[in-house]
């Protein structure tokens, strides 16, 4: 089941939120801690046909309750009398609130500071507090943090368990929870109506990550999170797998300790990862780098498991090259003339190394001259100070960092540097386009846009992963 958390502040507008949620879920969580004035819980429950879970969380449990603890307990007691399908009770207050009617008790344990180490003790206390379902909540900033919560939810226990991951990996936990058949998964009705920060919305789960398609037999394919292309990459690949009638779907992953990551991926039966080009990099630490990935830059955008080893591969330069040829460039355009790389991260270093390897004269610059100097030295390129880039003779500019902005302000790259017939590789807006793309078109430069590179890269990566062409 999917449970949409509804967080109304107004008693007048609450019925509309409940009605909208009821059309998209199996269970509705009515969060009383957001109301500015005490609501009529019985009336709200009667307004919809879907079952309702009532909760009222304190700030220390991730909620917004501003009253006294005595007032909160009184509100929960009166809510039970309205006989919702479920009532959420914190473990510390549950023993003092008796069972009433047919309402099932969700006994909740929350640890916002750190993952719980002795989970069995919590389950024993929840059992003694007459739980029908145990709910465990803790931070899930990355896969390491989410791992104990996943273990708690997926193990067979006497009592059913639901988990709520709070943090950037919350959506990862939700998708895995569906695969491992958790009683329900939490989602927000829409952006801006989250019960807690980073709670995934129902549209994210369904449209971006195909939540409805996931079952116990689904094989996951990893997308290393942290960039803005996660959703569009997932939508693209999920649509492709669906057209092939393959039960494979995308799972966003924020790695923690890279030494532990291969073991976790093996447990989840994930044998390939796509990485956002603008991701900071560093995943080469868990691989035996192939000739297609640059070890000096730490860059890799596709990792594949072969036997018991992971191999890092780069598809970004090949994608740029092919898009450039489609835009009218010669087959050897990447090895000609002088190239300015803007940025100092792993992507910028990788592109500098690739243009150098193909024979171009490469300069690397960044708003931080010290960072640019270190980056240029690591790949054997020439460093240009940020103030001097306008004096260089340039045939190709590659903007390889989202922090490099188009403009005339301090630290920005003035679009006046773009000239007619120059080649502009704009990855700052990847997987879309930025203002650099607009300026390049207006000034007559040959544009290799982030959106075109993204589409080409999806095609190349899909071919490497499946041996088949990506469906149009």
GROMACS .gro file of C-alpha atoms in nm:
model
  472
    1UNK     CA    1   0.000   0.000   0.000
    2UNK     CA    2   0.095   0.361  -0.034
    3UNK     CA    3   0.013   0.603   0.248
    4UNK     CA    4  -0.010   0.973   0.162
    5UNK     CA    5   0.072   1.206   0.450
    6UNK     CA    6  -0.173   1.499   0.460
    7UNK     CA    7  -0.051   1.799   0.658
    8UNK     CA    8  -0.330   2.062   0.658
    9UNK     CA    9  -0.308   2.374   0.871
   10UNK     CA   10  -0.664   2.490   0.804
   11UNK     CA   11  -0.969   2.302   0.927
   12UNK     CA   12  -1.163   2.446   0.631
   13UNK     CA   13  -0.922   2.322   0.363
   14UNK     CA   14  -0.843   1.986   0.526
   15UNK     CA   15  -1.135   1.799   0.361
   16UNK     CA   16  -1.010   1.902   0.016
   17UNK     CA   17  -0.660   1.770   0.094
   18UNK     CA   18  -0.805   1.442   0.218
   19UNK     CA   19  -1.023   1.406  -0.091
   20UNK     CA   20  -0.730   1.472  -0.326
   21UNK     CA   21  -0.514   1.222  -0.140
   22UNK     CA   22  -0.789   0.957  -0.138
   23UNK     CA   23  -0.785   0.945  -0.518
   24UNK     CA   24  -0.419   0.842  -0.529
   25UNK     CA   25  -0.348   0.610  -0.236
   26UNK     CA   26  -0.462   0.318  -0.024
   27UNK     CA   27  -0.421   0.480   0.319
   28UNK     CA   28  -0.415   0.843   0.435
   29UNK     CA   29  -0.207   0.972   0.725
   30UNK     CA   30  -0.383   1.270   0.884
   31UNK     CA   31  -0.108   1.468   1.062
   32UNK     CA   32  -0.278   1.659   1.344
   33UNK     CA   33   0.041   1.837   1.450
   34UNK     CA   34   0.016   2.082   1.156
   35UNK     CA   35  -0.331   2.221   1.239
   36UNK     CA   36  -0.340   2.577   1.373
   37UNK     CA   37  -0.664   2.501   1.560
   38UNK     CA   38  -0.791   2.169   1.693
   39UNK     CA   39  -0.982   1.983   1.419
   40UNK     CA   40  -1.291   1.764   1.437
   41UNK     CA   41  -1.120   1.432   1.365
   42UNK     CA   42  -1.442   1.230   1.346
   43UNK     CA   43  -1.588   1.465   1.087
   44UNK     CA   44  -1.272   1.454   0.876
   45UNK     CA   45  -1.261   1.073   0.884
   46UNK     CA   46  -1.625   1.053   0.772
   47UNK     CA   47  -1.554   1.285   0.476
   48UNK     CA   48  -1.364   1.017   0.281
   49UNK     CA   49  -1.398   0.646   0.212
   50UNK     CA   50  -1.030   0.552   0.238
   51UNK     CA   51  -0.888   0.428   0.572
   52UNK     CA   52  -0.714   0.692   0.785
   53UNK     CA   53  -0.405   0.676   1.005
   54UNK     CA   54  -0.403   0.956   1.264
   55UNK     CA   55  -0.070   1.091   1.394
   56UNK     CA   56   0.044   1.388   1.600
   57UNK     CA   57   0.421   1.410   1.621
   58UNK     CA   58   0.645   1.621   1.843
   59UNK     CA   59   0.932   1.826   1.696
   60UNK     CA   60   1.182   1.580   1.846
   61UNK     CA   61   1.012   1.308   1.639
   62UNK     CA   62   1.013   1.514   1.319
   63UNK     CA   63   0.669   1.670   1.371
   64UNK     CA   64   0.535   2.023   1.418
   65UNK     CA   65   0.331   2.004   1.740
   66UNK     CA   66   0.353   2.333   1.931
   67UNK     CA   67   0.130   2.262   2.229
   68UNK     CA   68   0.202   2.087   2.557
   69UNK     CA   69   0.254   1.712   2.585
   70UNK     CA   70  -0.063   1.684   2.795
   71UNK     CA   71  -0.263   1.856   2.519
   72UNK     CA   72  -0.114   1.624   2.255
   73UNK     CA   73  -0.203   1.309   2.448
   74UNK     CA   74  -0.556   1.441   2.504
   75UNK     CA   75  -0.590   1.506   2.130
   76UNK     CA   76  -0.471   1.154   2.047
   77UNK     CA   77  -0.714   1.002   2.300
   78UNK     CA   78  -1.006   1.191   2.146
   79UNK     CA   79  -0.889   1.089   1.797
   80UNK     CA   80  -0.906   0.721   1.896
   81UNK     CA   81  -1.269   0.767   1.996
   82UNK     CA   82  -1.339   0.870   1.633
   83UNK     CA   83  -1.222   0.516   1.541
   84UNK     CA   84  -0.976   0.576   1.257
   85UNK     CA   85  -0.833   0.264   1.095
   86UNK     CA   86  -0.495   0.329   1.267
   87UNK     CA   87  -0.357   0.552   1.539
   88UNK     CA   88   0.015   0.627   1.568
   89UNK     CA   89   0.141   0.632   1.927
   90UNK     CA   90   0.498   0.700   2.037
   91UNK     CA   91   0.654   0.413   2.226
   92UNK     CA   92   0.699   0.624   2.540
   93UNK     CA   93   0.327   0.714   2.568
   94UNK     CA   94   0.165   0.402   2.420
   95UNK     CA   95   0.145   0.202   2.748
   96UNK     CA   96  -0.071   0.477   2.901
   97UNK     CA   97  -0.325   0.486   2.616
   98UNK     CA   98  -0.553   0.179   2.607
   99UNK     CA   99  -0.685   0.010   2.295
  100UNK     CA  100  -1.025   0.137   2.178
  101UNK     CA  101  -1.271  -0.015   1.932
  102UNK     CA  102  -1.134  -0.154   1.608
  103UNK     CA  103  -0.856   0.103   1.573
  104UNK     CA  104  -0.519  -0.064   1.517
  105UNK     CA  105  -0.218   0.065   1.707
  106UNK     CA  106   0.095   0.174   1.519
  107UNK     CA  107   0.363   0.201   1.787
  108UNK     CA  108   0.636   0.437   1.667
  109UNK     CA  109   1.000   0.460   1.765
  110UNK     CA  110   1.195   0.759   1.631
  111UNK     CA  111   1.567   0.833   1.647
  112UNK     CA  112   1.653   1.149   1.455
  113UNK     CA  113   2.013   1.172   1.571
  114UNK     CA  114   2.149   0.832   1.474
  115UNK     CA  115   2.042   0.486   1.357
  116UNK     CA  116   1.934   0.245   1.627
  117UNK     CA  117   2.175  -0.033   1.715
  118UNK     CA  118   1.959  -0.256   1.937
  119UNK     CA  119   1.645  -0.287   1.728
  120UNK     CA  120   1.525  -0.609   1.894
  121UNK     CA  121   1.482  -0.429   2.226
  122UNK     CA  122   1.251  -0.178   2.058
  123UNK     CA  123   1.038  -0.455   1.905
  124UNK     CA  124   0.999  -0.623   2.242
  125UNK     CA  125   0.881  -0.295   2.401
  126UNK     CA  126   0.639  -0.233   2.112
  127UNK     CA  127   0.498  -0.583   2.159
  128UNK     CA  128   0.443  -0.515   2.529
  129UNK     CA  129   0.269  -0.186   2.435
  130UNK     CA  130   0.012  -0.393   2.239
  131UNK     CA  131   0.130  -0.289   1.892
  132UNK     CA  132  -0.047  -0.413   1.583
  133UNK     CA  133   0.224  -0.260   1.364
  134UNK     CA  134   0.569  -0.127   1.454
  135UNK     CA  135   0.694   0.191   1.290
  136UNK     CA  136   1.064   0.281   1.300
  137UNK     CA  137   1.195   0.622   1.186
  138UNK     CA  138   1.551   0.744   1.157
  139UNK     CA  139   1.781   0.950   0.931
  140UNK     CA  140   1.863   0.807   0.589
  141UNK     CA  141   2.106   1.054   0.436
  142UNK     CA  142   2.283   0.782   0.238
  143UNK     CA  143   2.268   0.409   0.178
  144UNK     CA  144   2.483   0.336   0.485
  145UNK     CA  145   2.235   0.515   0.710
  146UNK     CA  146   1.934   0.350   0.545
  147UNK     CA  147   2.078   0.000   0.566
  148UNK     CA  148   1.981  -0.088   0.927
  149UNK     CA  149   1.629   0.045   0.865
  150UNK     CA  150   1.602  -0.172   0.554
  151UNK     CA  151   1.716  -0.472   0.756
  152UNK     CA  152   1.450  -0.398   1.019
  153UNK     CA  153   1.172  -0.374   0.761
  154UNK     CA  154   1.270  -0.674   0.549
  155UNK     CA  155   1.326  -0.932   0.825
  156UNK     CA  156   1.036  -1.161   0.908
  157UNK     CA  157   0.903  -1.070   1.254
  158UNK     CA  158   0.605  -1.147   1.471
  159UNK     CA  159   0.475  -0.792   1.416
  160UNK     CA  160   0.455  -0.616   1.076
  161UNK     CA  161   0.704  -0.330   1.038
  162UNK     CA  162   0.684  -0.004   0.847
  163UNK     CA  163   0.980   0.230   0.817
  164UNK     CA  164   1.012   0.599   0.748
  165UNK     CA  165   1.345   0.720   0.618
  166UNK     CA  166   1.411   1.089   0.682
  167UNK     CA  167   1.676   1.234   0.452
  168UNK     CA  168   1.802   1.233   0.096
  169UNK     CA  169   1.779   0.853   0.070
  170UNK     CA  170   1.416   0.845   0.179
  171UNK     CA  171   1.295   0.772  -0.174
  172UNK     CA  172   1.550   0.489  -0.201
  173UNK     CA  173   1.408   0.338   0.114
  174UNK     CA  174   1.051   0.378  -0.015
  175UNK     CA  175   1.122   0.195  -0.341
  176UNK     CA  176   1.303  -0.087  -0.160
  177UNK     CA  177   1.019  -0.105   0.090
  178UNK     CA  178   0.777  -0.173  -0.197
  179UNK     CA  179   1.001  -0.450  -0.330
  180UNK     CA  180   1.035  -0.610   0.014
  181UNK     CA  181   0.657  -0.582   0.071
  182UNK     CA  182   0.646  -0.345   0.365
  183UNK     CA  183   0.281  -0.297   0.484
  184UNK     CA  184   0.285   0.056   0.339
  185UNK     CA  185   0.515   0.332   0.218
  186UNK     CA  186   0.479   0.702   0.302
  187UNK     CA  187   0.451   0.978   0.041
  188UNK     CA  188   0.355   1.346   0.033
  189UNK     CA  189   0.050   1.461  -0.162
  190UNK     CA  190   0.266   1.708  -0.357
  191UNK     CA  191   0.579   1.918  -0.328
  192UNK     CA  192   0.547   2.170  -0.045
  193UNK     CA  193   0.314   1.943   0.154
  194UNK     CA  194   0.572   1.704   0.299
  195UNK     CA  195   0.530   1.573   0.651
  196UNK     CA  196   0.909   1.599   0.684
  197UNK     CA  197   1.199   1.727   0.475
  198UNK     CA  198   1.288   1.521   0.164
  199UNK     CA  199   0.970   1.310   0.187
  200UNK     CA  200   0.903   1.187  -0.169
  201UNK     CA  201   0.580   1.300  -0.332
  202UNK     CA  202   0.329   1.058  -0.482
  203UNK     CA  203   0.413   1.191  -0.830
  204UNK     CA  204   0.785   1.129  -0.779
  205UNK     CA  205   0.721   0.771  -0.673
  206UNK     CA  206   0.478   0.695  -0.954
  207UNK     CA  207   0.592   0.906  -1.250
  208UNK     CA  208   0.968   0.924  -1.199
  209UNK     CA  209   1.038   0.588  -1.036
  210UNK     CA  210   0.744   0.369  -1.152
  211UNK     CA  211   0.642   0.271  -0.799
  212UNK     CA  212   0.333   0.086  -0.925
  213UNK     CA  213   0.548  -0.149  -1.135
  214UNK     CA  214   0.770  -0.266  -0.849
  215UNK     CA  215   0.710  -0.604  -0.690
  216UNK     CA  216   0.911  -0.869  -0.506
  217UNK     CA  217   1.066  -0.991  -0.834
  218UNK     CA  218   1.179  -0.648  -0.958
  219UNK     CA  219   1.549  -0.616  -1.038
  220UNK     CA  220   1.692  -0.274  -0.959
  221UNK     CA  221   1.937  -0.073  -1.165
  222UNK     CA  222   2.127   0.194  -0.970
  223UNK     CA  223   2.139   0.567  -1.039
  224UNK     CA  224   2.398   0.741  -0.824
  225UNK     CA  225   2.204   1.033  -0.682
  226UNK     CA  226   2.306   1.383  -0.604
  227UNK     CA  227   2.229   1.561  -0.930
  228UNK     CA  228   1.927   1.702  -1.105
  229UNK     CA  229   1.923   1.437  -1.379
  230UNK     CA  230   1.814   1.150  -1.149
  231UNK     CA  231   1.444   1.183  -1.228
  232UNK     CA  232   1.472   1.219  -1.606
  233UNK     CA  233   1.727   0.936  -1.624
  234UNK     CA  234   1.494   0.712  -1.424
  235UNK     CA  235   1.192   0.804  -1.639
  236UNK     CA  236   1.388   0.734  -1.958
  237UNK     CA  237   1.528   0.399  -1.850
  238UNK     CA  238   1.210   0.282  -1.678
  239UNK     CA  239   1.013   0.354  -1.997
  240UNK     CA  240   1.272   0.161  -2.199
  241UNK     CA  241   1.265  -0.141  -1.967
  242UNK     CA  242   0.884  -0.133  -1.972
  243UNK     CA  243   0.878  -0.130  -2.353
  244UNK     CA  244   1.104  -0.438  -2.345
  245UNK     CA  245   0.866  -0.605  -2.095
  246UNK     CA  246   1.154  -0.638  -1.847
  247UNK     CA  247   1.086  -0.617  -1.473
  248UNK     CA  248   1.383  -0.382  -1.417
  249UNK     CA  249   1.344  -0.039  -1.260
  250UNK     CA  250   1.578   0.238  -1.146
  251UNK     CA  251   1.682   0.293  -0.785
  252UNK     CA  252   1.848   0.622  -0.680
  253UNK     CA  253   2.150   0.561  -0.457
  254UNK     CA  254   2.356   0.799  -0.247
  255UNK     CA  255   2.670   0.600  -0.155
  256UNK     CA  256   2.826   0.617   0.187
  257UNK     CA  257   3.139   0.415   0.262
  258UNK     CA  258   3.260   0.293  -0.079
  259UNK     CA  259   3.428  -0.007   0.083
  260UNK     CA  260   3.087  -0.131   0.198
  261UNK     CA  261   2.901  -0.035  -0.119
  262UNK     CA  262   2.983  -0.344  -0.333
  263UNK     CA  263   2.855  -0.574  -0.059
  264UNK     CA  264   2.532  -0.374  -0.027
  265UNK     CA  265   2.481  -0.374  -0.404
  266UNK     CA  266   2.532  -0.751  -0.408
  267UNK     CA  267   2.265  -0.793  -0.140
  268UNK     CA  268   2.026  -0.579  -0.344
  269UNK     CA  269   2.127  -0.768  -0.661
  270UNK     CA  270   2.232  -0.448  -0.838
  271UNK     CA  271   2.505  -0.506  -1.097
  272UNK     CA  272   2.525  -0.168  -1.273
  273UNK     CA  273   2.526   0.202  -1.181
  274UNK     CA  274   2.478   0.517  -1.389
  275UNK     CA  275   2.641   0.827  -1.242
  276UNK     CA  276   2.547   1.191  -1.298
  277UNK     CA  277   2.836   1.358  -1.489
  278UNK     CA  278   2.817   1.654  -1.248
  279UNK     CA  279   2.842   1.422  -0.947
  280UNK     CA  280   3.161   1.489  -0.747
  281UNK     CA  281   3.301   1.151  -0.852
  282UNK     CA  282   3.525   0.918  -0.656
  283UNK     CA  283   3.344   0.592  -0.733
  284UNK     CA  284   3.660   0.464  -0.900
  285UNK     CA  285   3.768   0.367  -0.547
  286UNK     CA  286   3.537   0.064  -0.563
  287UNK     CA  287   3.643  -0.039  -0.914
  288UNK     CA  288   3.920  -0.171  -1.128
  289UNK     CA  289   3.925   0.120  -1.373
  290UNK     CA  290   3.911   0.030  -1.740
  291UNK     CA  291   4.082   0.220  -2.020
  292UNK     CA  292   3.757   0.406  -2.082
  293UNK     CA  293   3.764   0.576  -1.741
  294UNK     CA  294   4.022   0.828  -1.632
  295UNK     CA  295   4.180   0.737  -1.299
  296UNK     CA  296   4.356   1.073  -1.255
  297UNK     CA  297   4.023   1.259  -1.264
  298UNK     CA  298   3.825   1.010  -1.055
  299UNK     CA  299   3.551   1.036  -1.316
  300UNK     CA  300   3.320   0.753  -1.423
  301UNK     CA  301   2.960   0.767  -1.545
  302UNK     CA  302   2.887   0.396  -1.584
  303UNK     CA  303   2.992   0.117  -1.347
  304UNK     CA  304   2.926  -0.246  -1.433
  305UNK     CA  305   2.991  -0.563  -1.238
  306UNK     CA  306   3.178  -0.839  -1.417
  307UNK     CA  307   3.215  -1.146  -1.204
  308UNK     CA  308   3.321  -1.027  -0.860
  309UNK     CA  309   3.477  -0.703  -0.986
  310UNK     CA  310   3.337  -0.361  -1.075
  311UNK     CA  311   3.462  -0.179  -1.384
  312UNK     CA  312   3.439   0.197  -1.437
  313UNK     CA  313   3.354   0.331  -1.782
  314UNK     CA  314   3.321   0.681  -1.927
  315UNK     CA  315   3.071   0.763  -2.203
  316UNK     CA  316   3.066   1.142  -2.176
  317UNK     CA  317   3.347   1.221  -2.420
  318UNK     CA  318   3.220   0.981  -2.683
  319UNK     CA  319   2.876   1.143  -2.646
  320UNK     CA  320   3.022   1.492  -2.689
  321UNK     CA  321   3.220   1.378  -2.992
  322UNK     CA  322   2.917   1.225  -3.164
  323UNK     CA  323   2.691   1.523  -3.096
  324UNK     CA  324   2.965   1.752  -3.229
  325UNK     CA  325   2.989   1.554  -3.552
  326UNK     CA  326   2.611   1.567  -3.591
  327UNK     CA  327   2.636   1.945  -3.551
  328UNK     CA  328   2.878   1.966  -3.844
  329UNK     CA  329   3.214   1.894  -3.688
  330UNK     CA  330   3.479   1.684  -3.862
  331UNK     CA  331   3.545   1.328  -3.739
  332UNK     CA  332   3.860   1.449  -3.561
  333UNK     CA  333   3.728   1.782  -3.430
  334UNK     CA  334   3.804   1.695  -3.065
  335UNK     CA  335   4.177   1.674  -3.145
  336UNK     CA  336   4.204   2.007  -3.323
  337UNK     CA  337   4.282   2.359  -3.207
  338UNK     CA  338   4.279   2.504  -2.858
  339UNK     CA  339   4.029   2.404  -2.591
  340UNK     CA  340   3.929   2.589  -2.274
  341UNK     CA  341   3.782   2.370  -1.997
  342UNK     CA  342   3.584   2.569  -1.736
  343UNK     CA  343   3.565   2.394  -1.400
  344UNK     CA  344   3.791   2.200  -1.166
  345UNK     CA  345   3.591   1.891  -1.062
  346UNK     CA  346   3.622   1.534  -1.183
  347UNK     CA  347   3.421   1.602  -1.501
  348UNK     CA  348   3.637   1.902  -1.594
  349UNK     CA  349   3.956   1.705  -1.532
  350UNK     CA  350   3.826   1.411  -1.732
  351UNK     CA  351   3.737   1.628  -2.033
  352UNK     CA  352   4.075   1.801  -2.015
  353UNK     CA  353   4.251   1.464  -2.016
  354UNK     CA  354   4.040   1.337  -2.307
  355UNK     CA  355   4.092   1.644  -2.527
  356UNK     CA  356   4.466   1.623  -2.453
  357UNK     CA  357   4.475   1.253  -2.540
  358UNK     CA  358   4.314   1.328  -2.875
  359UNK     CA  359   4.569   1.596  -2.961
  360UNK     CA  360   4.411   1.930  -2.868
  361UNK     CA  361   4.591   2.211  -2.682
  362UNK     CA  362   4.404   2.233  -2.350
  363UNK     CA  363   4.378   2.509  -2.090
  364UNK     CA  364   4.180   2.467  -1.770
  365UNK     CA  365   4.033   2.755  -1.571
  366UNK     CA  366   3.796   2.798  -1.281
  367UNK     CA  367   3.666   3.086  -1.065
  368UNK     CA  368   3.902   2.940  -0.802
  369UNK     CA  369   4.252   2.975  -0.949
  370UNK     CA  370   4.403   2.754  -0.680
  371UNK     CA  371   4.158   2.472  -0.750
  372UNK     CA  372   4.214   2.511  -1.124
  373UNK     CA  373   4.589   2.492  -1.078
  374UNK     CA  374   4.564   2.164  -0.888
  375UNK     CA  375   4.317   2.019  -1.138
  376UNK     CA  376   4.528   2.116  -1.440
  377UNK     CA  377   4.842   1.972  -1.283
  378UNK     CA  378   4.670   1.640  -1.209
  379UNK     CA  379   4.594   1.576  -1.579
  380UNK     CA  380   4.888   1.755  -1.740
  381UNK     CA  381   4.693   2.049  -1.882
  382UNK     CA  382   4.786   2.417  -1.883
  383UNK     CA  383   4.620   2.632  -1.620
  384UNK     CA  384   4.477   2.970  -1.718
  385UNK     CA  385   4.381   3.225  -1.457
  386UNK     CA  386   4.012   3.313  -1.454
  387UNK     CA  387   4.086   3.675  -1.537
  388UNK     CA  388   4.297   3.584  -1.843
  389UNK     CA  389   4.057   3.352  -2.027
  390UNK     CA  390   3.927   3.638  -2.242
  391UNK     CA  391   4.278   3.690  -2.384
  392UNK     CA  392   4.317   3.331  -2.501
  393UNK     CA  393   4.278   3.211  -2.856
  394UNK     CA  394   4.003   2.953  -2.822
  395UNK     CA  395   3.843   2.716  -3.071
  396UNK     CA  396   3.634   2.517  -2.821
  397UNK     CA  397   3.494   2.601  -2.478
  398UNK     CA  398   3.364   2.325  -2.252
  399UNK     CA  399   3.174   2.442  -1.946
  400UNK     CA  400   3.198   2.139  -1.720
  401UNK     CA  401   3.063   2.257  -1.384
  402UNK     CA  402   2.719   2.381  -1.280
  403UNK     CA  403   2.877   2.646  -1.057
  404UNK     CA  404   3.025   2.820  -1.365
  405UNK     CA  405   2.747   3.065  -1.445
  406UNK     CA  406   2.692   3.277  -1.756
  407UNK     CA  407   2.704   3.648  -1.676
  408UNK     CA  408   2.919   3.951  -1.609
  409UNK     CA  409   2.932   3.922  -1.229
  410UNK     CA  410   3.222   3.821  -1.012
  411UNK     CA  411   3.321   3.460  -1.075
  412UNK     CA  412   3.092   3.430  -1.378
  413UNK     CA  413   3.193   3.366  -1.740
  414UNK     CA  414   3.104   3.661  -1.963
  415UNK     CA  415   2.915   3.541  -2.273
  416UNK     CA  416   3.122   3.787  -2.478
  417UNK     CA  417   3.388   3.515  -2.488
  418UNK     CA  418   3.165   3.315  -2.726
  419UNK     CA  419   3.236   3.392  -3.091
  420UNK     CA  420   3.096   3.290  -3.427
  421UNK     CA  421   3.208   2.945  -3.550
  422UNK     CA  422   3.352   2.859  -3.210
  423UNK     CA  423   3.238   2.529  -3.055
  424UNK     CA  424   3.057   2.557  -2.720
  425UNK     CA  425   3.012   2.243  -2.509
  426UNK     CA  426   2.761   2.343  -2.244
  427UNK     CA  427   2.723   2.090  -1.962
  428UNK     CA  428   2.646   2.341  -1.687
  429UNK     CA  429   2.273   2.280  -1.725
  430UNK     CA  430   2.295   1.903  -1.785
  431UNK     CA  431   2.061   1.727  -1.858
  432UNK     CA  432   1.904   2.046  -1.988
  433UNK     CA  433   2.040   2.370  -2.135
  434UNK     CA  434   2.165   2.683  -1.965
  435UNK     CA  435   2.201   3.046  -2.065
  436UNK     CA  436   2.529   2.950  -2.235
  437UNK     CA  437   2.322   2.757  -2.490
  438UNK     CA  438   2.105   3.061  -2.561
  439UNK     CA  439   2.408   3.286  -2.602
  440UNK     CA  440   2.583   3.033  -2.827
  441UNK     CA  441   2.287   3.016  -3.064
  442UNK     CA  442   2.255   3.393  -3.071
  443UNK     CA  443   2.627   3.445  -3.143
  444UNK     CA  444   2.654   3.183  -3.417
  445UNK     CA  445   2.869   2.930  -3.229
  446UNK     CA  446   2.841   2.558  -3.293
  447UNK     CA  447   2.652   2.436  -2.987
  448UNK     CA  448   2.687   2.099  -2.817
  449UNK     CA  449   2.413   2.134  -2.559
  450UNK     CA  450   2.363   1.951  -2.232
  451UNK     CA  451   2.027   1.814  -2.350
  452UNK     CA  452   2.177   1.670  -2.670
  453UNK     CA  453   2.470   1.518  -2.481
  454UNK     CA  454   2.229   1.365  -2.228
  455UNK     CA  455   2.023   1.199  -2.501
  456UNK     CA  456   2.333   1.063  -2.674
  457UNK     CA  457   2.475   0.941  -2.344
  458UNK     CA  458   2.152   0.759  -2.260
  459UNK     CA  459   2.175   0.579  -2.596
  460UNK     CA  460   2.537   0.477  -2.546
  461UNK     CA  461   2.488   0.365  -2.187
  462UNK     CA  462   2.176   0.165  -2.269
  463UNK     CA  463   2.363  -0.013  -2.549
  464UNK     CA  464   2.646  -0.103  -2.307
  465UNK     CA  465   2.401  -0.223  -2.044
  466UNK     CA  466   2.161  -0.427  -2.256
  467UNK     CA  467   2.327  -0.476  -2.596
  468UNK     CA  468   2.017  -0.316  -2.749
  469UNK     CA  469   1.932   0.027  -2.888
  470UNK     CA  470   1.735   0.259  -2.664
  471UNK     CA  471   1.377   0.274  -2.800
  472UNK     CA  472   1.296   0.609  -2.956
   0.00000   0.00000   0.00000
